[in-house]
JSON list of C-alpha atoms in Angstrom, two decimals:
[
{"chain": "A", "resi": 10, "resn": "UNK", "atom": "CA", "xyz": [1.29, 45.59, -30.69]},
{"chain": "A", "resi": 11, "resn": "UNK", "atom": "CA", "xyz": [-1.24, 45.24, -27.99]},
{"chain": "A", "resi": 12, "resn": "UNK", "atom": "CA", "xyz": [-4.12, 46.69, -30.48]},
{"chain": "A", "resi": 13, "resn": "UNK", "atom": "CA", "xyz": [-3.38, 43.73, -32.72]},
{"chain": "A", "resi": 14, "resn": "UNK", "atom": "CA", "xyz": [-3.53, 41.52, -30.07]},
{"chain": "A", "resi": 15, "resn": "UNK", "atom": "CA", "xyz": [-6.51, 39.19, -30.17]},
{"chain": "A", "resi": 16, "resn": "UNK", "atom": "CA", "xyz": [-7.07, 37.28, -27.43]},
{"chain": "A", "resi": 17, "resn": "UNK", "atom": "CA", "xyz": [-8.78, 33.73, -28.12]},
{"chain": "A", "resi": 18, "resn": "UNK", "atom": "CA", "xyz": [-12.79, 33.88, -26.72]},
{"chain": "A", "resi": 19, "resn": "UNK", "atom": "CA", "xyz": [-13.76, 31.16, -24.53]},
{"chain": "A", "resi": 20, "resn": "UNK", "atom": "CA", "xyz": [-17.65, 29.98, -23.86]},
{"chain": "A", "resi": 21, "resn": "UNK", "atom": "CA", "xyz": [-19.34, 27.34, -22.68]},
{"chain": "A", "resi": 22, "resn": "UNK", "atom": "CA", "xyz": [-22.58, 28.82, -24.64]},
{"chain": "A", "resi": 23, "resn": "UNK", "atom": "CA", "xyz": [-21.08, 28.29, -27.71]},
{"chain": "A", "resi": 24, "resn": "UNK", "atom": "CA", "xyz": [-22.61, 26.02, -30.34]},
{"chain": "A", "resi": 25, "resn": "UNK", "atom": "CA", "xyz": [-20.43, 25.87, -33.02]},
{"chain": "A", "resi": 26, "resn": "UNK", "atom": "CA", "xyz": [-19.57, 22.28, -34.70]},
{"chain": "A", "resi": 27, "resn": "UNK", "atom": "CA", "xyz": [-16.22, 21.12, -33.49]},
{"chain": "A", "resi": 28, "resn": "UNK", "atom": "CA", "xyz": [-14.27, 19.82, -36.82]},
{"chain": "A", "resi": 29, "resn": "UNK", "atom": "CA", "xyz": [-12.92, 16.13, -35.32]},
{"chain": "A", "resi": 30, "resn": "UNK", "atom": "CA", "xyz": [-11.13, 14.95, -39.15]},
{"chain": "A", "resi": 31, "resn": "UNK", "atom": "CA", "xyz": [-7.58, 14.49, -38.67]},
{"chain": "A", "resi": 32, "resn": "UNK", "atom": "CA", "xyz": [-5.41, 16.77, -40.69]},
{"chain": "A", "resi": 33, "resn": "UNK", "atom": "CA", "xyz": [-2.15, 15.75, -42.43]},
{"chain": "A", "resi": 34, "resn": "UNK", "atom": "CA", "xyz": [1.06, 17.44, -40.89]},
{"chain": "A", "resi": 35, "resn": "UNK", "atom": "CA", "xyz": [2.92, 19.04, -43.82]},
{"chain": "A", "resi": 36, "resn": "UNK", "atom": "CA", "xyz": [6.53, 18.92, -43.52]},
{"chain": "A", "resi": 37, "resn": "UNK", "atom": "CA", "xyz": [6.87, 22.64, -43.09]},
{"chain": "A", "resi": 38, "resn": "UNK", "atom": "CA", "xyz": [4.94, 22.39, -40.05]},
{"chain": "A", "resi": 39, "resn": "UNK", "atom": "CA", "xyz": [7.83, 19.38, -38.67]},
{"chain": "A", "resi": 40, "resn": "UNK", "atom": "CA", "xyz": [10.60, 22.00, -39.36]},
{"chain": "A", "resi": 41, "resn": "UNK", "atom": "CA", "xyz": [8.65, 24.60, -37.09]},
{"chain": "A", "resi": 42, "resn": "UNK", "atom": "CA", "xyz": [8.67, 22.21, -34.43]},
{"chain": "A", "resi": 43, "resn": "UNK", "atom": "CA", "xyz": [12.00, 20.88, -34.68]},
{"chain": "A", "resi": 44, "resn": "UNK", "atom": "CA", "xyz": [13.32, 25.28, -34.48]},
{"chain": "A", "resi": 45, "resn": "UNK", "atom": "CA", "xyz": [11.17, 25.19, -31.88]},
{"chain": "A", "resi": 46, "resn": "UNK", "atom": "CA", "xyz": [12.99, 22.40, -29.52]},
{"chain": "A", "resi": 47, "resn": "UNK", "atom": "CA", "xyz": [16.73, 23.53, -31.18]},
{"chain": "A", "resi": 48, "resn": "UNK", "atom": "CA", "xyz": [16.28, 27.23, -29.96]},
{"chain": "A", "resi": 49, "resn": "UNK", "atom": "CA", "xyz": [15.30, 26.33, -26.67]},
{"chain": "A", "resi": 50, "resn": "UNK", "atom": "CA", "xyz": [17.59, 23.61, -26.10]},
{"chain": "A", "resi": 51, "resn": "UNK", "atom": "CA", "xyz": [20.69, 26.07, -26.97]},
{"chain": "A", "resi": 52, "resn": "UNK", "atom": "CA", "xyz": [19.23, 28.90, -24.92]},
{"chain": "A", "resi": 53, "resn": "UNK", "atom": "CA", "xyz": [18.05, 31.15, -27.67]},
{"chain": "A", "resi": 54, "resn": "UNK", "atom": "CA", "xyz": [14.52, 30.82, -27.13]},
{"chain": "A", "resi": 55, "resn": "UNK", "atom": "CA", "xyz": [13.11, 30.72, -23.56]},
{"chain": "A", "resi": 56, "resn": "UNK", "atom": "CA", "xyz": [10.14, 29.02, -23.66]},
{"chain": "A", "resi": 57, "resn": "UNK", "atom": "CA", "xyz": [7.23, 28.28, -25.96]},
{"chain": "A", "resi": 58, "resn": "UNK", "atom": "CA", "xyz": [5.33, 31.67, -24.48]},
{"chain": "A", "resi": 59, "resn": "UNK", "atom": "CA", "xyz": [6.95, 33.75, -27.03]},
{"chain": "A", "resi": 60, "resn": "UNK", "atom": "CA", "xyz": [5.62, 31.96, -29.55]},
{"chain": "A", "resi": 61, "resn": "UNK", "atom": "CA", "xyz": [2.17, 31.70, -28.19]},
{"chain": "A", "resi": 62, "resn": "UNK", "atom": "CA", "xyz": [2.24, 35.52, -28.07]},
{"chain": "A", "resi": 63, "resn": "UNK", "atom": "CA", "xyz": [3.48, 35.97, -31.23]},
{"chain": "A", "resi": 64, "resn": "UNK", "atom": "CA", "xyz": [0.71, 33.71, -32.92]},
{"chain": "A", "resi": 65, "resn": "UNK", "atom": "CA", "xyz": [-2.01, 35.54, -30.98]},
{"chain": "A", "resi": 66, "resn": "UNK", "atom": "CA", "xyz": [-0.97, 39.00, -32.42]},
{"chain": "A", "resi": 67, "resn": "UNK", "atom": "CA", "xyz": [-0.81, 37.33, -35.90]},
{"chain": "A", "resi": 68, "resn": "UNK", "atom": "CA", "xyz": [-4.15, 36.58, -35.21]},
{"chain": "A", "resi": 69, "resn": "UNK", "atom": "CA", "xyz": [-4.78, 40.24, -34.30]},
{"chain": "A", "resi": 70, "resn": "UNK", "atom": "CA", "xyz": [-3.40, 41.02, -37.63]},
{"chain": "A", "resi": 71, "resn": "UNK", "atom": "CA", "xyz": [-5.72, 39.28, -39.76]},
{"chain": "A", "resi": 72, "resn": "UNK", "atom": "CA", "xyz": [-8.47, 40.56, -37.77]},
{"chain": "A", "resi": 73, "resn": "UNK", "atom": "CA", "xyz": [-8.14, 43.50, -38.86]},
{"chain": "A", "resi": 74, "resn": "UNK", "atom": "CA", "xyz": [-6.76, 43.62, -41.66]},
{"chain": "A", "resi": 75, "resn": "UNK", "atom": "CA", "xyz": [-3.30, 45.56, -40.82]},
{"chain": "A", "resi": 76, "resn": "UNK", "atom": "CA", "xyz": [-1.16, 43.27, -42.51]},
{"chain": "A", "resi": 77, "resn": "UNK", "atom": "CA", "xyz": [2.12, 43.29, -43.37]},
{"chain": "A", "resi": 78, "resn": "UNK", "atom": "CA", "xyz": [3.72, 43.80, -46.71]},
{"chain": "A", "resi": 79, "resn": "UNK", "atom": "CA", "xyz": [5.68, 40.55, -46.84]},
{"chain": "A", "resi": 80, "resn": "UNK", "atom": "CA", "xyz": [2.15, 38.64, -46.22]},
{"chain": "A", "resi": 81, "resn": "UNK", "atom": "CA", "xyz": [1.80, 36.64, -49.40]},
{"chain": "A", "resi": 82, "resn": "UNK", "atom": "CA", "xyz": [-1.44, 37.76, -51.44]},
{"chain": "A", "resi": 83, "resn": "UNK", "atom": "CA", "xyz": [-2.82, 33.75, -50.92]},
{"chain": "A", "resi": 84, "resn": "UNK", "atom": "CA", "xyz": [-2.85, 34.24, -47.28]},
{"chain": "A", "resi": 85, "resn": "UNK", "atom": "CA", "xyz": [-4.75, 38.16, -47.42]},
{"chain": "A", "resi": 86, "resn": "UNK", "atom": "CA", "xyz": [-8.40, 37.11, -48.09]},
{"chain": "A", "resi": 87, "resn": "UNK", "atom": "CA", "xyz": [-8.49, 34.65, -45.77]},
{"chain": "A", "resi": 88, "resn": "UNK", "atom": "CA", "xyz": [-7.20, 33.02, -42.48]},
{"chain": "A", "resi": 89, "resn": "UNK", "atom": "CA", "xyz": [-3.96, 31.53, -41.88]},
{"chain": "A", "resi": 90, "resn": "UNK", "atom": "CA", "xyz": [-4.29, 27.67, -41.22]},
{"chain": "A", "resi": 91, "resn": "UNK", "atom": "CA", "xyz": [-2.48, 26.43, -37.84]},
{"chain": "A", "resi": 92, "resn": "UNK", "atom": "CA", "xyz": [0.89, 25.64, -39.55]},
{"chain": "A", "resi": 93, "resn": "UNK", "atom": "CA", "xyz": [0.77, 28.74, -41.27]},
{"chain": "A", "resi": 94, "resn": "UNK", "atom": "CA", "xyz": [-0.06, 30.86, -38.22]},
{"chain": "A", "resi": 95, "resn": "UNK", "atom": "CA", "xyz": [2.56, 29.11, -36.54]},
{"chain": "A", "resi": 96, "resn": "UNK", "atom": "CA", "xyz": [5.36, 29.93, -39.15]},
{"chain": "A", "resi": 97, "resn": "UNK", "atom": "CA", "xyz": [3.81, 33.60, -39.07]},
{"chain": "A", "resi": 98, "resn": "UNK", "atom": "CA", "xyz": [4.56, 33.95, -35.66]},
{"chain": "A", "resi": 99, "resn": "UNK", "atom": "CA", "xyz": [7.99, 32.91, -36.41]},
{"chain": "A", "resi": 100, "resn": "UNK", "atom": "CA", "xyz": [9.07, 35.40, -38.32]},
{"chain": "A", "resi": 101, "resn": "UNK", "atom": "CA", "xyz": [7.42, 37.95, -36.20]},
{"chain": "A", "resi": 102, "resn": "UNK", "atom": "CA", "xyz": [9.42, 36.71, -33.28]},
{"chain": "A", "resi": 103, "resn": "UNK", "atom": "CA", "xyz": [12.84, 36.15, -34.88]},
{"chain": "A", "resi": 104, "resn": "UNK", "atom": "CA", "xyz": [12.29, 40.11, -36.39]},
{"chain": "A", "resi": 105, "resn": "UNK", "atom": "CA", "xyz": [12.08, 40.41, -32.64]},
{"chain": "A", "resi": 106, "resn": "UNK", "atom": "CA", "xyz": [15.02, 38.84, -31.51]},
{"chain": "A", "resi": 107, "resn": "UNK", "atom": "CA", "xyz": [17.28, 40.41, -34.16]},
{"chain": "A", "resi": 108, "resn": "UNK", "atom": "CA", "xyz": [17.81, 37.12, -36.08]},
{"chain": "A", "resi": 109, "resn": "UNK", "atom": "CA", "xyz": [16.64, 39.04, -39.65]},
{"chain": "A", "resi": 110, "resn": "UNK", "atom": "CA", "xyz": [14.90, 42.40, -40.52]},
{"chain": "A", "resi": 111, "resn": "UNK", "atom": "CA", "xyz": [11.29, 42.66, -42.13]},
{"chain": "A", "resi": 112, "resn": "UNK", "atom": "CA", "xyz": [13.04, 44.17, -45.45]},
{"chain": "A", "resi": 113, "resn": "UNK", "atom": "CA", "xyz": [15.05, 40.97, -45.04]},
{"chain": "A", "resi": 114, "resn": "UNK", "atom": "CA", "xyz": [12.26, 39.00, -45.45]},
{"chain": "A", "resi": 115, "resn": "UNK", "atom": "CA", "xyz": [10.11, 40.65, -47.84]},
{"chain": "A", "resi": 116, "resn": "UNK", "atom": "CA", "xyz": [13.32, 40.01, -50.29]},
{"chain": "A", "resi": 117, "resn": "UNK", "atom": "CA", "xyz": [12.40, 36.27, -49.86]},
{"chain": "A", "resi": 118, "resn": "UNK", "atom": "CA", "xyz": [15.67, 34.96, -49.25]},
{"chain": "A", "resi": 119, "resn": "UNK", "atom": "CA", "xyz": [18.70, 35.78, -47.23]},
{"chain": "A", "resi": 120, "resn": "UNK", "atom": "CA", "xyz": [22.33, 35.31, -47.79]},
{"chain": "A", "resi": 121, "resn": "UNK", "atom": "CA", "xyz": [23.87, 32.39, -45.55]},
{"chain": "A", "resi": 122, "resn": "UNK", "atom": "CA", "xyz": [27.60, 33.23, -44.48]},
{"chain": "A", "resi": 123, "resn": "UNK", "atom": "CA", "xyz": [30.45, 31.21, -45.37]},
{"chain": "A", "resi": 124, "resn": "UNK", "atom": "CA", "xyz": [31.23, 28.72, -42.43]},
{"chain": "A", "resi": 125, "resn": "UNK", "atom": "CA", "xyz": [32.97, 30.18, -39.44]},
{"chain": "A", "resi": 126, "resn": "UNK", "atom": "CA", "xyz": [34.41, 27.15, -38.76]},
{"chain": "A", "resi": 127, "resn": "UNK", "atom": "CA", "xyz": [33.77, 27.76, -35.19]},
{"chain": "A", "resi": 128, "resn": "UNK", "atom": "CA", "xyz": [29.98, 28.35, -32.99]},
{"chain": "A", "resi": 129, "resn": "UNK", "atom": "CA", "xyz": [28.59, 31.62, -34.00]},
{"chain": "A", "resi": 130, "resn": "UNK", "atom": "CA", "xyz": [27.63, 33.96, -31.38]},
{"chain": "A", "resi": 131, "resn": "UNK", "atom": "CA", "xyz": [23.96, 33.27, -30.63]},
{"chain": "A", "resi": 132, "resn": "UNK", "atom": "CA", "xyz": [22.56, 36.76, -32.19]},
{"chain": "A", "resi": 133, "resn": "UNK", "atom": "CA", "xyz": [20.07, 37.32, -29.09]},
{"chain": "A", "resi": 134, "resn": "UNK", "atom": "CA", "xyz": [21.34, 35.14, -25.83]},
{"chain": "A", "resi": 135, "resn": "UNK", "atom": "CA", "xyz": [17.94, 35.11, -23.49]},
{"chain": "A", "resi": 136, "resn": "UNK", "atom": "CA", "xyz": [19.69, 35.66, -20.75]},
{"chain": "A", "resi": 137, "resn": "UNK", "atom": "CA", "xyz": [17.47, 37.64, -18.08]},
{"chain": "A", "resi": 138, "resn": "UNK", "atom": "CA", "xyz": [17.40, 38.95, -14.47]},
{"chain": "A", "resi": 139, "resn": "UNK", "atom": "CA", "xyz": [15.30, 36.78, -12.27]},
{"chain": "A", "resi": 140, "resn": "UNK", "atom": "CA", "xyz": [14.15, 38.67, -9.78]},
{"chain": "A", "resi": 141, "resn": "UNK", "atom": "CA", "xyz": [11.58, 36.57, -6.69]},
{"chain": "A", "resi": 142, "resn": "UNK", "atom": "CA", "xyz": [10.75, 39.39, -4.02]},
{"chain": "A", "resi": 143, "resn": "UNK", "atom": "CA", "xyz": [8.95, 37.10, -1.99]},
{"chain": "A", "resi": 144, "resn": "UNK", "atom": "CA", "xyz": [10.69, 33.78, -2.42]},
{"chain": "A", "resi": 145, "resn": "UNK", "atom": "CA", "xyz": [8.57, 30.96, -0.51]},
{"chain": "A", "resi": 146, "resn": "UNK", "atom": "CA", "xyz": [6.56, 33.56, 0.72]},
{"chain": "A", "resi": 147, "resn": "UNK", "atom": "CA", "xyz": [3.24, 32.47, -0.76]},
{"chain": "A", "resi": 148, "resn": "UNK", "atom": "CA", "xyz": [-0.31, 34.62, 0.40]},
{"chain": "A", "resi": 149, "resn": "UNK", "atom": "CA", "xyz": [-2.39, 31.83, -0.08]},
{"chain": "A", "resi": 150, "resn": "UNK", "atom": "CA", "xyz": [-2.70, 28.40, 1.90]},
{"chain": "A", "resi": 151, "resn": "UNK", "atom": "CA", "xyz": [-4.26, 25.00, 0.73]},
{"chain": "A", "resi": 152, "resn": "UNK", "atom": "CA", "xyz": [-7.91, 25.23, 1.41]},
{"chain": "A", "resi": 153, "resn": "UNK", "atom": "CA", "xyz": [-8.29, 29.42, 1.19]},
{"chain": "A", "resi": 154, "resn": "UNK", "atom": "CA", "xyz": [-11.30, 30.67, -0.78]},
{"chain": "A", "resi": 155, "resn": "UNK", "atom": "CA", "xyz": [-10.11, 32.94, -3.77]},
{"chain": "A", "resi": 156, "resn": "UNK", "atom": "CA", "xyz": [-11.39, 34.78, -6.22]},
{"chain": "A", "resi": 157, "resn": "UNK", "atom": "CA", "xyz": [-9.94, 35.27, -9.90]},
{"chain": "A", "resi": 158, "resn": "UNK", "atom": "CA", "xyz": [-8.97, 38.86, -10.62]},
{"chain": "A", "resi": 159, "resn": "UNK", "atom": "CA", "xyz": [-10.26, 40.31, -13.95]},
{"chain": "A", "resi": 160, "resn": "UNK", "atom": "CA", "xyz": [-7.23, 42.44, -14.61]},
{"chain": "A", "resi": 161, "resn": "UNK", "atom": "CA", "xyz": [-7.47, 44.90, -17.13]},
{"chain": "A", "resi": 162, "resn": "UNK", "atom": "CA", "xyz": [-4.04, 43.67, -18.70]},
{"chain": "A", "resi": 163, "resn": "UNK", "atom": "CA", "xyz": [-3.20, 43.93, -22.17]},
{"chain": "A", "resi": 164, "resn": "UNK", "atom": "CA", "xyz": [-0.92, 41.22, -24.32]},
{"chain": "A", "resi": 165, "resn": "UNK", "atom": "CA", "xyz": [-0.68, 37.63, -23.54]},
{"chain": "A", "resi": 166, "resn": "UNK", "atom": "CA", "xyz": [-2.33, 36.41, -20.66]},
{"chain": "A", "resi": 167, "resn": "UNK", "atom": "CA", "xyz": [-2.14, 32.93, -18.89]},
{"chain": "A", "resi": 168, "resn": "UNK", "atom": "CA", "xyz": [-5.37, 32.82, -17.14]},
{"chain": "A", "resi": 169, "resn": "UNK", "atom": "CA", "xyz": [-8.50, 31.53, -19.30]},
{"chain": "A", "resi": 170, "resn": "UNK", "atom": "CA", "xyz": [-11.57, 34.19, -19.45]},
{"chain": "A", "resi": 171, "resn": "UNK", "atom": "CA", "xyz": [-13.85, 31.75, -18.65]},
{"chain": "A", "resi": 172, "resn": "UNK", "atom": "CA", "xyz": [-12.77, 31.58, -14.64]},
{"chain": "A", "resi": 173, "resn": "UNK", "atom": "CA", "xyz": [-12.39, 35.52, -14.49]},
{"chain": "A", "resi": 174, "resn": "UNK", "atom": "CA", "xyz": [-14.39, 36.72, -11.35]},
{"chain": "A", "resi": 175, "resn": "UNK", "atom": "CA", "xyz": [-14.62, 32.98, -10.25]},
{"chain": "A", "resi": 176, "resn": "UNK", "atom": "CA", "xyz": [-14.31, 31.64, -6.64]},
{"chain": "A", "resi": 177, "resn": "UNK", "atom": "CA", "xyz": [-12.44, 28.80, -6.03]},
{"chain": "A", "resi": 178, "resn": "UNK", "atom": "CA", "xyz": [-10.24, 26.95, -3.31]},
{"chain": "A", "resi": 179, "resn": "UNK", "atom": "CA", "xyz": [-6.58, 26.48, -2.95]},
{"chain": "A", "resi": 180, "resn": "UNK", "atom": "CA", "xyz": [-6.02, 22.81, -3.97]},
{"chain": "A", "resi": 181, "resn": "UNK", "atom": "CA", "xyz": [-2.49, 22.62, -4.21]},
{"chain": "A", "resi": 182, "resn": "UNK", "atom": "CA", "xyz": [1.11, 25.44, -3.96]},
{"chain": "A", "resi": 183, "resn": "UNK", "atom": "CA", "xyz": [3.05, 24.15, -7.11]},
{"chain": "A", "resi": 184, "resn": "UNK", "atom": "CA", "xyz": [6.24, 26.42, -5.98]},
{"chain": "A", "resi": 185, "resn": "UNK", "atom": "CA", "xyz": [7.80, 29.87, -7.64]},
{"chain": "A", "resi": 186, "resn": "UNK", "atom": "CA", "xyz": [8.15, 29.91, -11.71]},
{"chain": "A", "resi": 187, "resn": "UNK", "atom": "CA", "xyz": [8.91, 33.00, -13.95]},
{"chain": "A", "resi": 188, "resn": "UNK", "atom": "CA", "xyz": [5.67, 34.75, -14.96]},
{"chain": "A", "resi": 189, "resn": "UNK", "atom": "CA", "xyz": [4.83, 33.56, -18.23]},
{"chain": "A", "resi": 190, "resn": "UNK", "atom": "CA", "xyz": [3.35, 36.79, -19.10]},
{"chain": "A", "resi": 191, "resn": "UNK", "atom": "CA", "xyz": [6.45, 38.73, -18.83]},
{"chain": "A", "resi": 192, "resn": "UNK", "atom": "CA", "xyz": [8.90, 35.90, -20.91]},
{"chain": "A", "resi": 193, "resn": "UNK", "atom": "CA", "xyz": [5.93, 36.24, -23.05]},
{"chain": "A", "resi": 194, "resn": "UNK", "atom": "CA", "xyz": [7.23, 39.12, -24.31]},
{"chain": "A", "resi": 195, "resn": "UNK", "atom": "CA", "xyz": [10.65, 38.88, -23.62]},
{"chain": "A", "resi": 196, "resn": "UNK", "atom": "CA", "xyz": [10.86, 41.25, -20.57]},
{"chain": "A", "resi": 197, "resn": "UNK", "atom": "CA", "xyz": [14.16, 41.66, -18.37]},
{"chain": "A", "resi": 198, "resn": "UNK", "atom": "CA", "xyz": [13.83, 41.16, -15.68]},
{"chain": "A", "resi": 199, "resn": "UNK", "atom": "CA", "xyz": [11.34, 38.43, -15.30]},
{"chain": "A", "resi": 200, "resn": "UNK", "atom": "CA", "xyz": [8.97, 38.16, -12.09]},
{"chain": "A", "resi": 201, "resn": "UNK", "atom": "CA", "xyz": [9.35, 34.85, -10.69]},
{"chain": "A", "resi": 202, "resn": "UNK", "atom": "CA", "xyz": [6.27, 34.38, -8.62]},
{"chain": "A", "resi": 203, "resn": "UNK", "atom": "CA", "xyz": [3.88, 31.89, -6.58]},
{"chain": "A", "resi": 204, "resn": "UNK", "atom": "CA", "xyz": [2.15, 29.34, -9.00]},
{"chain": "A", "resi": 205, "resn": "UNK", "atom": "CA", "xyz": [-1.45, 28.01, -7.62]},
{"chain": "A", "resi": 206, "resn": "UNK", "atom": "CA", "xyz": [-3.67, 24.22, -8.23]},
{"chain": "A", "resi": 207, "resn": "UNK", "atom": "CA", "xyz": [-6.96, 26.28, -7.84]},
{"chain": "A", "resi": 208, "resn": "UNK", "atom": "CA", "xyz": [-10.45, 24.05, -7.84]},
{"chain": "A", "resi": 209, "resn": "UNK", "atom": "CA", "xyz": [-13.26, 25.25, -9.43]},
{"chain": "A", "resi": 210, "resn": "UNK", "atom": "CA", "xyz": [-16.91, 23.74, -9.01]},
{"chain": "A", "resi": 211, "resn": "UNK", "atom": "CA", "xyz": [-18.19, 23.23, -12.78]},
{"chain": "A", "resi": 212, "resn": "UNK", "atom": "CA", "xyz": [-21.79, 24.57, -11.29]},
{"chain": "A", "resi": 213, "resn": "UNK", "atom": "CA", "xyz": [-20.27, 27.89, -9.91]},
{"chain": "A", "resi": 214, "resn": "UNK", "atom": "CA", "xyz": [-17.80, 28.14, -13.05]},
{"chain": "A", "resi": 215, "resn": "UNK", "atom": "CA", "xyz": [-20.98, 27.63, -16.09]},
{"chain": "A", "resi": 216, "resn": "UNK", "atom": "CA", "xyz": [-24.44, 28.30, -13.81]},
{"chain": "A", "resi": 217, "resn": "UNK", "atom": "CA", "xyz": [-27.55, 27.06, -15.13]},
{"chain": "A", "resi": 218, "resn": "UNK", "atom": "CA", "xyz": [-25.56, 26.15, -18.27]},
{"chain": "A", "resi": 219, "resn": "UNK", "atom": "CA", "xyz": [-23.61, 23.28, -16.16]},
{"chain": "A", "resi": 220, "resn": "UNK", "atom": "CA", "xyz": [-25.76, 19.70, -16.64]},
{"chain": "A", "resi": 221, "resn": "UNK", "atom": "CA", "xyz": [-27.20, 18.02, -13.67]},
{"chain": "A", "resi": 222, "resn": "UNK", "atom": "CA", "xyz": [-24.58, 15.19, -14.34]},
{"chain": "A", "resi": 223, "resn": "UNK", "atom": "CA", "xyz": [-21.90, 17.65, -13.86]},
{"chain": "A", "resi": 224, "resn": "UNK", "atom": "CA", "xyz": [-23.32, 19.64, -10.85]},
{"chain": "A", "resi": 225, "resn": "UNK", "atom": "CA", "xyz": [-20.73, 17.73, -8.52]},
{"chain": "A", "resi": 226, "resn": "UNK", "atom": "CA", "xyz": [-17.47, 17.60, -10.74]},
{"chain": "A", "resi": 227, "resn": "UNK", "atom": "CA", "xyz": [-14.98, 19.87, -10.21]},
{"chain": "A", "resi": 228, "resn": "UNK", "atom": "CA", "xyz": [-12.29, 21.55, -12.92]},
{"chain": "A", "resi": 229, "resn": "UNK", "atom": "CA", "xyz": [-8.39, 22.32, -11.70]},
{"chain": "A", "resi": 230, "resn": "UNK", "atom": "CA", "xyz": [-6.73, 25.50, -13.23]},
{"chain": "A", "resi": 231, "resn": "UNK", "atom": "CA", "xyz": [-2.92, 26.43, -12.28]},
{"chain": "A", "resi": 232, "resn": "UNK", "atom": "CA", "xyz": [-3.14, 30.30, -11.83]},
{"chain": "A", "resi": 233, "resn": "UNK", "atom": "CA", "xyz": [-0.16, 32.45, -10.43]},
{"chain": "A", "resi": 234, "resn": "UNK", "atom": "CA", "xyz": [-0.39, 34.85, -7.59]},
{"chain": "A", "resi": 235, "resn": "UNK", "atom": "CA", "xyz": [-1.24, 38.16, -8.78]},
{"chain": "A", "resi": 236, "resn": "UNK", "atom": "CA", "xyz": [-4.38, 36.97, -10.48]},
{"chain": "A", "resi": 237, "resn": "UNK", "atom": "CA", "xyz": [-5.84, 36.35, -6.85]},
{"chain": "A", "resi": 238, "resn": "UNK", "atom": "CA", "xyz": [-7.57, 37.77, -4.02]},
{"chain": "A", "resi": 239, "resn": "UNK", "atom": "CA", "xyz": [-8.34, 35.75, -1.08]},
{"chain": "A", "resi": 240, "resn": "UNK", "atom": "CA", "xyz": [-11.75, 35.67, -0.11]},
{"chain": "A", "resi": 241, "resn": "UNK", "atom": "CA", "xyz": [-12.41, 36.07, 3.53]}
]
């Protein structure tokens, strides 16, 4: 799915109006939500990183125009709001996880079994392989000079495109986490890896964009290893 994967632009040159009304939360949007905390409270969704994922090749979808069949014909001539995005990535992810099929869906209702009168099995257990080569073995030290990688990696990403092929200094070691970008999309094993405070100038990060006001202020990004190089 990586061709339908649209990846969300970031730039401090753009000019577009930012829309500041406050929008009404509908209550489909509260049920989302509430799956949301169940499934990862009863271990059947690991994190919210699928999710994002999922959303960002919805995105992709509407893009350019490969949509699927089950899309209803209000949605395909225009773009999904954020509650409807959100409930689009849903499905996507649950067809995923094995919870229902897409010809499931596109039959717009599905058959609820009689109780069991006992917990059903969880129909996909995230249970993964952990695996930390280099436990508390961190390459970088508070105060090193680094520079952000521009990988040429595909799929979800954690690391914004405005700080690729930035410099920056080693502010903090926040300790060894899973790599987003693998739970992302539900790998096994999952990477668990050094997780960085890195401190960015505002007038290296935006150039002669960055306002004399702001020439002195500095912006914090949490980065993990492998998007680093130190900078001797």
């Amino acid at each position: 799915m990586d061709s339908l994967h649209q990846r969300v632009p970031h730039s401090h040159l753009d000019k577009s109006s930012i829309d500041t009304d406050e929008v009404a939360i509908a209550r489909f949007e509260k049920h989302i939500i509430s799956m949301h905390n169940l499934m990862i409270a009863k271990g059947q969704l690991p994190s919210m990183d699928p999710v994002r994922r999922a959303a960002e090749e919805v995105d992709g979808m509407f893009t350019t125009g490969q949509l699927p069949a089950r899309i209803p014909n209000s949605l395909k001539q225009r773009l999904p709001a954020y509650g409807e995005r959100r409930l689009l990535a849903i499905e996507k992810l649950f067809c995923e996880m094995g919870f229902f099929t897409e010809e499931e869906l596109a039959q717009g209702s599905i058959p609820v079994p009689a109780a069991l009168g006992q917990q059903p099995p969880i129909p996909f257990p995230y249970k993964v392989e952990k695996v930390a080569p280099n436990e508390n073995n961190f390459k970088f030290n508070v105060g090193d000079k680094v520079k952000v990688e521009s990988l040429p990696k595909s799929g979800h990403v954690r690391t914004p495109v405005y700080i690729l092929g930035k410099q920056g200094t080693i502010a903090q070691i926040q300790g060894n986490y899973p790599n987003p970008e693998e739970v992302a999309h539900l790998a096994n094993p999952i990477t668990v890896m050094p997780l960085y405070l890195v401190r960015f100038e505002l007038a290296d990060l935006w150039g002669d964009a960055c306002l004399p006001a702001n020439a002195k202020d500095t912006l914090c990004s949490e980065l993990y290893e492998h998007w680093l190089t130190k900078i001797n």
